[in-house]
mmCIF file of C-alpha atoms in Angstrom:
data_model
loop_
_atom_site.group_PDB
_atom_site.id
_atom_site.type_symbol
_atom_site.label_atom_id
_atom_site.label_comp_id
_atom_site.label_asym_id
_atom_site.label_seq_id
_atom_site.Cartn_x
_atom_site.Cartn_y
_atom_site.Cartn_z
ATOM 1 C CA MET A 198 0.000 0.000 0.000
ATOM 2 C CA LYS A 199 1.437 3.349 -1.062
ATOM 3 C CA LYS A 200 1.655 6.040 1.614
ATOM 4 C CA ASN A 201 0.524 9.613 1.022
ATOM 5 C CA LYS A 202 3.450 12.018 0.647
ATOM 6 C CA LYS A 203 2.092 14.061 3.542
ATOM 7 C CA TYR A 204 1.923 10.999 5.819
ATOM 8 C CA VAL A 205 3.678 11.467 9.158
ATOM 9 C CA ASP A 206 4.449 8.531 11.455
ATOM 10 C CA SER A 207 2.272 8.515 14.540
ATOM 11 C CA GLY A 208 5.188 7.080 16.453
ATOM 12 C CA GLN A 209 7.506 4.106 16.641
ATOM 13 C CA LEU A 210 7.456 1.222 19.100
ATOM 14 C CA HIS A 211 10.824 -0.134 20.274
ATOM 15 C CA PHE A 212 11.132 -3.421 22.197
ATOM 16 C CA HIS A 213 14.139 -3.440 24.523
ATOM 17 C CA ARG A 214 13.631 -7.045 25.580
ATOM 18 C CA VAL A 215 11.344 -9.817 24.332
ATOM 19 C CA TYR A 216 10.491 -13.010 26.195
ATOM 20 C CA CYS A 217 9.004 -16.091 24.555
ATOM 21 C CA TRP A 218 7.324 -18.746 26.705
ATOM 22 C CA MET A 219 6.495 -22.207 25.481
ATOM 23 C CA ASP A 220 3.553 -23.827 27.244
ATOM 24 C CA TYR A 221 5.304 -26.839 28.715
ATOM 25 C CA THR A 222 3.207 -29.754 29.904
ATOM 26 C CA PHE A 223 3.148 -31.643 33.171
ATOM 27 C CA LEU A 224 4.964 -34.541 31.480
ATOM 28 C CA ASP A 225 7.670 -32.186 30.209
ATOM 29 C CA PHE A 226 8.532 -31.358 33.811
ATOM 30 C CA ILE A 227 8.189 -34.929 35.109
ATOM 31 C CA THR A 228 10.337 -36.438 32.367
ATOM 32 C CA GLY A 229 12.754 -33.552 32.880
ATOM 33 C CA GLY A 230 13.340 -34.724 36.451
ATOM 34 C CA THR A 231 10.752 -32.891 38.571
ATOM 35 C CA GLU A 232 9.603 -35.103 41.453
ATOM 36 C CA LEU A 233 6.394 -34.791 43.446
ATOM 37 C CA GLU A 234 6.546 -34.962 47.228
ATOM 38 C CA PHE A 235 3.364 -36.178 48.901
ATOM 39 C CA THR A 236 2.113 -35.390 52.385
ATOM 40 C CA VAL A 237 -0.986 -37.112 53.768
ATOM 41 C CA ALA A 238 -2.996 -35.777 56.734
ATOM 42 C CA ILE A 239 -5.782 -37.892 58.271
ATOM 43 C CA ASP A 240 -8.678 -36.687 60.422
ATOM 44 C CA PHE A 241 -8.863 -38.515 63.776
ATOM 45 C CA THR A 242 -11.578 -36.392 65.368
ATOM 46 C CA LYS A 243 -14.302 -38.120 67.386
ATOM 47 C CA SER A 244 -17.038 -37.255 64.883
ATOM 48 C CA ASN A 245 -15.667 -40.204 62.872
ATOM 49 C CA LEU A 246 -16.738 -42.507 65.762
ATOM 50 C CA PRO A 247 -14.362 -45.075 67.351
ATOM 51 C CA SER A 248 -12.968 -47.627 64.897
ATOM 52 C CA GLY A 249 -14.617 -50.506 66.777
ATOM 53 C CA ASN A 250 -18.036 -49.081 65.954
ATOM 54 C CA MET A 251 -19.499 -50.580 62.761
ATOM 55 C CA ALA A 252 -20.772 -47.110 61.803
ATOM 56 C CA SER A 253 -17.311 -45.543 62.148
ATOM 57 C CA LEU A 254 -15.670 -44.061 59.072
ATOM 58 C CA HIS A 255 -12.461 -45.586 60.472
ATOM 59 C CA HIS A 256 -13.985 -49.058 60.937
ATOM 60 C CA VAL A 257 -11.665 -51.712 59.530
ATOM 61 C CA ASP A 258 -12.304 -55.447 59.255
ATOM 62 C CA ASP A 259 -11.103 -58.375 57.150
ATOM 63 C CA GLU A 260 -13.941 -58.069 54.656
ATOM 64 C CA SER A 261 -14.136 -54.367 53.857
ATOM 65 C CA ALA A 262 -12.004 -51.232 53.772
ATOM 66 C CA SER A 263 -12.930 -48.069 55.644
ATOM 67 C CA GLN A 264 -13.714 -44.921 53.684
ATOM 68 C CA TYR A 265 -10.356 -43.539 54.812
ATOM 69 C CA GLU A 266 -8.569 -46.609 53.470
ATOM 70 C CA ILE A 267 -10.371 -46.354 50.134
ATOM 71 C CA ALA A 268 -9.219 -42.742 49.750
ATOM 72 C CA ILE A 269 -5.652 -43.555 50.832
ATOM 73 C CA GLN A 270 -5.375 -46.529 48.468
ATOM 74 C CA ALA A 271 -6.888 -44.743 45.479
ATOM 75 C CA ILE A 272 -4.502 -41.813 45.592
ATOM 76 C CA ALA A 273 -1.343 -43.282 47.130
ATOM 77 C CA GLU A 274 -1.317 -46.180 44.676
ATOM 78 C CA ILE A 275 -0.760 -43.705 41.853
ATOM 79 C CA CYS A 276 1.219 -40.986 43.605
ATOM 80 C CA GLN A 277 3.970 -43.292 44.846
ATOM 81 C CA TYR A 278 5.309 -43.523 41.279
ATOM 82 C CA TYR A 279 6.049 -39.798 41.060
ATOM 83 C CA ASN A 280 8.884 -39.917 43.587
ATOM 84 C CA ASN A 281 11.894 -42.208 43.214
ATOM 85 C CA SER A 282 11.972 -42.954 46.944
ATOM 86 C CA GLN A 283 8.189 -43.617 47.065
ATOM 87 C CA LEU A 284 8.082 -41.810 50.409
ATOM 88 C CA PHE A 285 4.981 -40.263 51.948
ATOM 89 C CA TYR A 286 5.107 -37.735 54.763
ATOM 90 C CA ALA A 287 2.157 -38.889 56.858
ATOM 91 C CA TYR A 288 0.404 -37.055 59.693
ATOM 92 C CA GLY A 289 -2.772 -37.158 61.719
ATOM 93 C CA PHE A 290 -4.747 -34.440 63.489
ATOM 94 C CA GLY A 291 -7.472 -34.098 66.105
ATOM 95 C CA ALA A 292 -6.454 -36.905 68.491
ATOM 96 C CA ARG A 293 -4.910 -37.548 71.894
ATOM 97 C CA LEU A 294 -1.646 -39.454 71.702
ATOM 98 C CA PRO A 295 -0.511 -42.197 74.106
ATOM 99 C CA GLY A 296 0.517 -40.713 77.461
ATOM 100 C CA ASP A 297 -0.686 -37.203 76.590
ATOM 101 C CA ASN A 298 -4.130 -35.847 77.484
ATOM 102 C CA ARG A 299 -3.825 -32.838 75.176
ATOM 103 C CA VAL A 300 -5.460 -32.787 71.742
ATOM 104 C CA ASN A 301 -2.772 -32.823 69.062
ATOM 105 C CA PHE A 302 -3.561 -31.093 65.768
ATOM 106 C CA HIS A 303 -0.482 -32.225 63.847
ATOM 107 C CA PHE A 304 1.418 -35.417 64.677
ATOM 108 C CA PRO A 305 3.387 -38.047 62.705
ATOM 109 C CA LEU A 306 1.082 -40.883 61.717
ATOM 110 C CA ASN A 307 3.616 -43.477 62.831
ATOM 111 C CA LEU A 308 3.842 -41.662 66.191
ATOM 112 C CA THR A 309 7.622 -41.361 65.757
ATOM 113 C CA THR A 310 8.447 -37.700 66.402
ATOM 114 C CA ASN A 311 11.584 -37.503 64.276
ATOM 115 C CA SER A 312 10.439 -39.611 61.337
ATOM 116 C CA PRO A 313 7.050 -38.967 59.681
ATOM 117 C CA GLU A 314 7.980 -40.883 56.524
ATOM 118 C CA CYS A 315 6.164 -43.991 55.309
ATOM 119 C CA ILE A 316 7.491 -46.046 52.404
ATOM 120 C CA GLY A 317 4.944 -46.687 49.678
ATOM 121 C CA MET A 318 1.215 -47.243 49.911
ATOM 122 C CA ASP A 319 1.604 -50.321 52.113
ATOM 123 C CA GLY A 320 3.756 -48.452 54.623
ATOM 124 C CA LEU A 321 1.178 -45.662 54.724
ATOM 125 C CA LEU A 322 -1.720 -48.058 55.336
ATOM 126 C CA ASN A 323 0.197 -49.934 58.035
ATOM 127 C CA ALA A 324 0.966 -46.689 59.876
ATOM 128 C CA TYR A 325 -2.697 -45.648 59.635
ATOM 129 C CA ARG A 326 -3.993 -48.943 61.037
ATOM 130 C CA ASP A 327 -1.430 -48.974 63.830
ATOM 131 C CA ALA A 328 -2.290 -45.398 64.824
ATOM 132 C CA LEU A 329 -5.988 -46.299 65.072
ATOM 133 C CA ASN A 330 -5.161 -48.813 67.795
ATOM 134 C CA ARG A 331 -2.998 -46.429 69.818
ATOM 135 C CA ILE A 332 -4.633 -42.997 69.769
ATOM 136 C CA GLU A 333 -7.867 -41.578 71.172
ATOM 137 C CA LEU A 334 -10.177 -39.740 68.785
ATOM 138 C CA ALA A 335 -10.815 -36.178 69.984
ATOM 139 C CA GLY A 336 -11.322 -32.820 68.261
ATOM 140 C CA PRO A 337 -12.250 -30.260 67.091
ATOM 141 C CA THR A 338 -11.294 -30.348 63.407
ATOM 142 C CA GLU A 339 -8.593 -27.787 62.611
ATOM 143 C CA PHE A 340 -6.663 -27.527 59.345
ATOM 144 C CA GLY A 341 -4.445 -24.581 60.275
ATOM 145 C CA PRO A 342 -1.459 -26.460 61.767
ATOM 146 C CA THR A 343 -1.385 -28.984 58.917
ATOM 147 C CA LEU A 344 -1.608 -26.299 56.230
ATOM 148 C CA ARG A 345 1.089 -24.216 57.878
ATOM 149 C CA HIS A 346 3.448 -27.192 58.105
ATOM 150 C CA ALA A 347 2.817 -28.067 54.441
ATOM 151 C CA ALA A 348 3.553 -24.481 53.404
ATOM 152 C CA ARG A 349 6.807 -24.436 55.368
ATOM 153 C CA HIS A 350 7.866 -27.665 53.706
ATOM 154 C CA ALA A 351 7.005 -26.334 50.243
ATOM 155 C CA ALA A 352 8.940 -23.128 50.955
ATOM 156 C CA SER A 353 12.025 -25.203 51.797
ATOM 157 C CA LEU A 354 12.095 -26.985 48.427
ATOM 158 C CA PRO A 355 14.793 -26.070 45.868
ATOM 159 C CA PRO A 356 13.851 -22.986 43.816
ATOM 160 C CA ASP A 357 14.747 -24.695 40.525
ATOM 161 C CA GLY A 358 11.473 -26.610 40.156
ATOM 162 C CA SER A 359 13.058 -30.000 40.773
ATOM 163 C CA ARG A 360 10.500 -30.746 43.503
ATOM 164 C CA TYR A 361 6.813 -29.933 43.913
ATOM 165 C CA SER A 362 4.694 -30.715 46.971
ATOM 166 C CA VAL A 363 1.176 -32.166 47.120
ATOM 167 C CA LEU A 364 -0.822 -32.259 50.375
ATOM 168 C CA LEU A 365 -3.719 -34.708 50.717
ATOM 169 C CA ILE A 366 -6.158 -34.080 53.592
ATOM 170 C CA ILE A 367 -8.834 -36.693 54.308
ATOM 171 C CA THR A 368 -11.570 -35.427 56.623
ATOM 172 C CA ASP A 369 -15.173 -36.100 57.639
ATOM 173 C CA GLY A 370 -16.748 -32.708 58.128
ATOM 174 C CA VAL A 371 -16.844 -29.013 58.920
ATOM 175 C CA ILE A 372 -13.580 -27.438 60.043
ATOM 176 C CA ASN A 373 -13.492 -25.147 63.069
ATOM 177 C CA ASP A 374 -10.762 -22.775 61.907
ATOM 178 C CA MET A 375 -12.034 -21.823 58.452
ATOM 179 C CA ASN A 376 -10.659 -18.273 58.528
ATOM 180 C CA ARG A 377 -7.194 -19.457 59.503
ATOM 181 C CA ALA A 378 -7.362 -22.171 56.841
ATOM 182 C CA LYS A 379 -8.135 -19.529 54.217
ATOM 183 C CA GLU A 380 -5.248 -17.369 55.431
ATOM 184 C CA GLU A 381 -2.801 -20.280 55.233
ATOM 185 C CA ILE A 382 -3.972 -21.244 51.735
ATOM 186 C CA VAL A 383 -3.742 -17.669 50.428
ATOM 187 C CA LYS A 384 -0.210 -17.332 51.837
ATOM 188 C CA ALA A 385 0.793 -20.698 50.354
ATOM 189 C CA SER A 386 -0.595 -19.960 46.883
ATOM 190 C CA SER A 387 2.752 -18.642 45.639
ATOM 191 C CA LEU A 388 4.601 -21.799 46.742
ATOM 192 C CA PRO A 389 5.207 -25.112 44.885
ATOM 193 C CA LEU A 390 2.184 -26.699 46.548
ATOM 194 C CA SER A 391 -1.143 -28.287 45.618
ATOM 195 C CA ILE A 392 -3.763 -29.205 48.235
ATOM 196 C CA ILE A 393 -6.228 -32.057 47.735
ATOM 197 C CA ILE A 394 -9.095 -32.425 50.224
ATOM 198 C CA VAL A 395 -11.172 -35.617 50.197
ATOM 199 C CA GLY A 396 -14.383 -35.525 52.213
ATOM 200 C CA VAL A 397 -15.518 -38.877 53.637
ATOM 201 C CA GLY A 398 -18.855 -39.629 55.268
ATOM 202 C CA TYR A 399 -22.154 -37.879 54.714
ATOM 203 C CA ASP A 400 -21.652 -34.248 55.724
ATOM 204 C CA SER A 401 -22.767 -31.558 53.273
ATOM 205 C CA PHE A 402 -19.234 -30.052 53.165
ATOM 206 C CA GLY A 403 -20.707 -26.699 52.171
ATOM 207 C CA GLU A 404 -17.891 -24.611 53.673
ATOM 208 C CA MET A 405 -15.213 -26.954 52.362
ATOM 209 C CA LYS A 406 -16.262 -26.229 48.789
ATOM 210 C CA VAL A 407 -15.405 -22.560 49.385
ATOM 211 C CA LEU A 408 -11.721 -23.509 49.608
ATOM 212 C CA ASP A 409 -11.866 -25.063 46.128
ATOM 213 C CA SER A 410 -12.017 -21.712 44.353
ATOM 214 C CA ASP A 411 -12.632 -22.824 40.778
ATOM 215 C CA ARG A 412 -14.803 -19.838 39.833
ATOM 216 C CA GLN A 413 -12.894 -17.067 41.588
ATOM 217 C CA MET A 414 -9.656 -16.813 43.502
ATOM 218 C CA LEU A 415 -9.890 -17.517 47.218
ATOM 219 C CA GLN A 416 -9.715 -14.327 49.263
ATOM 220 C CA VAL A 417 -9.587 -13.496 52.951
ATOM 221 C CA ASN A 418 -9.185 -10.162 54.727
ATOM 222 C CA GLY A 419 -8.870 -8.382 51.382
ATOM 223 C CA LYS A 420 -6.024 -10.603 50.151
ATOM 224 C CA TYR A 421 -6.409 -12.887 47.139
ATOM 225 C CA ALA A 422 -4.656 -16.153 46.365
ATOM 226 C CA LYS A 423 -2.041 -16.012 43.609
ATOM 227 C CA ARG A 424 -3.201 -19.350 42.168
ATOM 228 C CA ASP A 425 -5.975 -21.881 42.660
ATOM 229 C CA ILE A 426 -4.155 -24.631 44.580
ATOM 230 C CA VAL A 427 -7.067 -26.527 46.200
ATOM 231 C CA GLN A 428 -9.131 -29.416 44.844
ATOM 232 C CA PHE A 429 -12.038 -30.781 46.921
ATOM 233 C CA VAL A 430 -14.048 -33.940 46.228
ATOM 234 C CA GLN A 431 -16.530 -36.038 48.210
ATOM 235 C CA LEU A 432 -15.855 -39.759 48.343
ATOM 236 C CA ARG A 433 -19.538 -40.683 48.522
ATOM 237 C CA GLU A 434 -20.038 -39.440 44.969
ATOM 238 C CA PHE A 435 -17.953 -42.401 43.816
ATOM 239 C CA LEU A 436 -19.509 -45.108 45.994
ATOM 240 C CA PRO A 437 -22.697 -47.049 45.162
ATOM 241 C CA PRO A 438 -25.410 -46.018 47.645
ATOM 242 C CA HIS A 439 -26.988 -48.228 50.291
ATOM 243 C CA ARG A 440 -25.134 -51.476 49.762
ATOM 244 C CA ILE A 441 -21.957 -53.290 50.751
ATOM 245 C CA LEU A 442 -19.079 -52.718 48.351
ATOM 246 C CA THR A 443 -18.089 -55.610 46.111
ATOM 247 C CA ASP A 444 -14.509 -55.981 44.857
ATOM 248 C CA ASP A 445 -15.573 -54.558 41.496
ATOM 249 C CA ASP A 446 -17.257 -51.616 43.237
ATOM 250 C CA LEU A 447 -14.040 -50.886 45.123
ATOM 251 C CA ILE A 448 -11.876 -50.999 42.007
ATOM 252 C CA GLU A 449 -14.268 -48.705 40.138
ATOM 253 C CA ALA A 450 -14.564 -46.281 43.073
ATOM 254 C CA LYS A 451 -10.781 -45.971 43.475
ATOM 255 C CA TYR A 452 -10.313 -45.493 39.742
ATOM 256 C CA ARG A 453 -12.911 -42.720 39.498
ATOM 257 C CA LEU A 454 -11.795 -41.022 42.720
ATOM 258 C CA ALA A 455 -8.143 -40.908 41.655
ATOM 259 C CA LYS A 456 -9.098 -39.493 38.256
ATOM 260 C CA GLU A 457 -11.203 -36.726 39.803
ATOM 261 C CA VAL A 458 -8.826 -35.879 42.642
ATOM 262 C CA LEU A 459 -5.671 -35.655 40.556
ATOM 263 C CA GLN A 460 -7.024 -33.919 37.469
ATOM 264 C CA GLU A 461 -6.059 -30.402 38.604
ATOM 265 C CA VAL A 462 -2.505 -31.184 39.751
ATOM 266 C CA PRO A 463 -0.874 -30.931 36.280
ATOM 267 C CA ALA A 464 -2.300 -27.452 35.613
ATOM 268 C CA GLN A 465 -1.426 -26.309 39.139
ATOM 269 C CA LEU A 466 2.166 -27.476 38.738
ATOM 270 C CA THR A 467 2.636 -25.882 35.328
ATOM 271 C CA SER A 468 1.010 -22.625 36.471
ATOM 272 C CA TYR A 469 3.486 -22.440 39.356
ATOM 273 C CA MET A 470 6.456 -23.119 37.072
ATOM 274 C CA LYS A 471 5.266 -20.476 34.619
ATOM 275 C CA SER A 472 4.759 -17.900 37.388
ATOM 276 C CA LYS A 473 8.365 -18.414 38.485
ATOM 277 C CA GLY A 474 9.844 -18.576 34.974
ATOM 278 C CA ILE A 475 11.005 -22.158 35.481
ATOM 279 C CA PHE A 476 11.628 -24.333 32.424
ATOM 280 C CA PRO A 477 11.856 -28.134 32.361
ATOM 281 C CA LYS A 478 15.337 -29.548 32.506
ATOM 282 C CA GLN A 479 16.532 -31.618 29.576
ATOM 283 C CA ILE A 480 13.848 -34.192 28.915
ATOM 284 C CA CYS A 481 15.105 -37.734 29.472
ATOM 285 C CA PRO A 482 13.976 -40.739 27.409
ATOM 286 C CA VAL A 483 11.092 -42.592 29.043
ATOM 287 C CA SER A 484 10.722 -46.372 29.066
ATOM 288 C CA CYS A 485 7.365 -47.974 28.247
ATOM 289 C CA ASP A 486 6.797 -48.889 31.894
ATOM 290 C CA ASP A 487 7.676 -45.396 33.107
ATOM 291 C CA ASP A 488 5.437 -43.861 30.449
ATOM 292 C CA ARG A 489 2.481 -45.871 31.755
ATOM 293 C CA LYS A 490 3.106 -44.584 35.275
ATOM 294 C CA LEU A 491 3.727 -40.997 34.204
ATOM 295 C CA SER A 492 0.553 -40.845 32.145
ATOM 296 C CA VAL A 493 -1.734 -41.496 35.107
ATOM 297 C CA ILE A 494 -2.089 -37.928 36.347
ATOM 298 C CA GLU A 495 -1.585 -36.290 32.940
ATOM 299 C CA ARG A 496 -4.323 -38.304 31.241
ATOM 300 C CA GLY A 497 -6.471 -38.886 34.286
ATOM 301 C CA TYR A 498 -6.674 -42.664 34.479
ATOM 302 C CA PRO A 499 -4.623 -45.580 35.868
#
């Protein structure tokens, strides 16, 4: 197009520095060496009822798994493959420990003060079952101490994106420190952390859904979260109503629960990496077996 001789430039735009960002995927980071660290926190408040009670959400027998065990198995079975050591940091809250009459809101699940680690899903389940026989259910339900500890751990991770933390909280009802929970989540939203909350039992969980801020960023006291880092699901949505679970029911429930619970983790991880300007390290070749394991969270099925 020919310009008029009287045309005068309206101005010129000069770029001093240009950044290009490629939208890397969850698998780009995982195959590049990023490992996920998993922390599990289990609700031992008395609203669950004592484990010896058939109606208890913690009731365990030889023929059926408790709702807590179903949630643990569904998620831990997949997550253990995302860390070479297959370690879980495991805690409980809302109980009285042996020899102590105080209610403890954050304690190692294996009741060993200096070592909260459990190896693999089996180690996690064994620690859970052993704790049930040694602690006293109490209350109230408070998330604050657990969230604060998870945030401190996430803040201590290397700044190069080589590690990313995921916290799984399994609980049966309304929490008593909602405002503090919001504050801790908002503060943690800039850290390499995702929070998964699984609701067991038959509570409405109305307030809990507020923490899963899919439609708008969580805010408290005028401060907004930097990212959406919380995913909340109810276990009962994946269980057949009003009948004893068959083996096929259990397999199907765990499959569907894991798919729903873990579907937001990839986007949360990549959004964190992008916010910090972190790129995947050199992508390593992946074997067929490793590719099957790595695809679980990315594609949403086992």
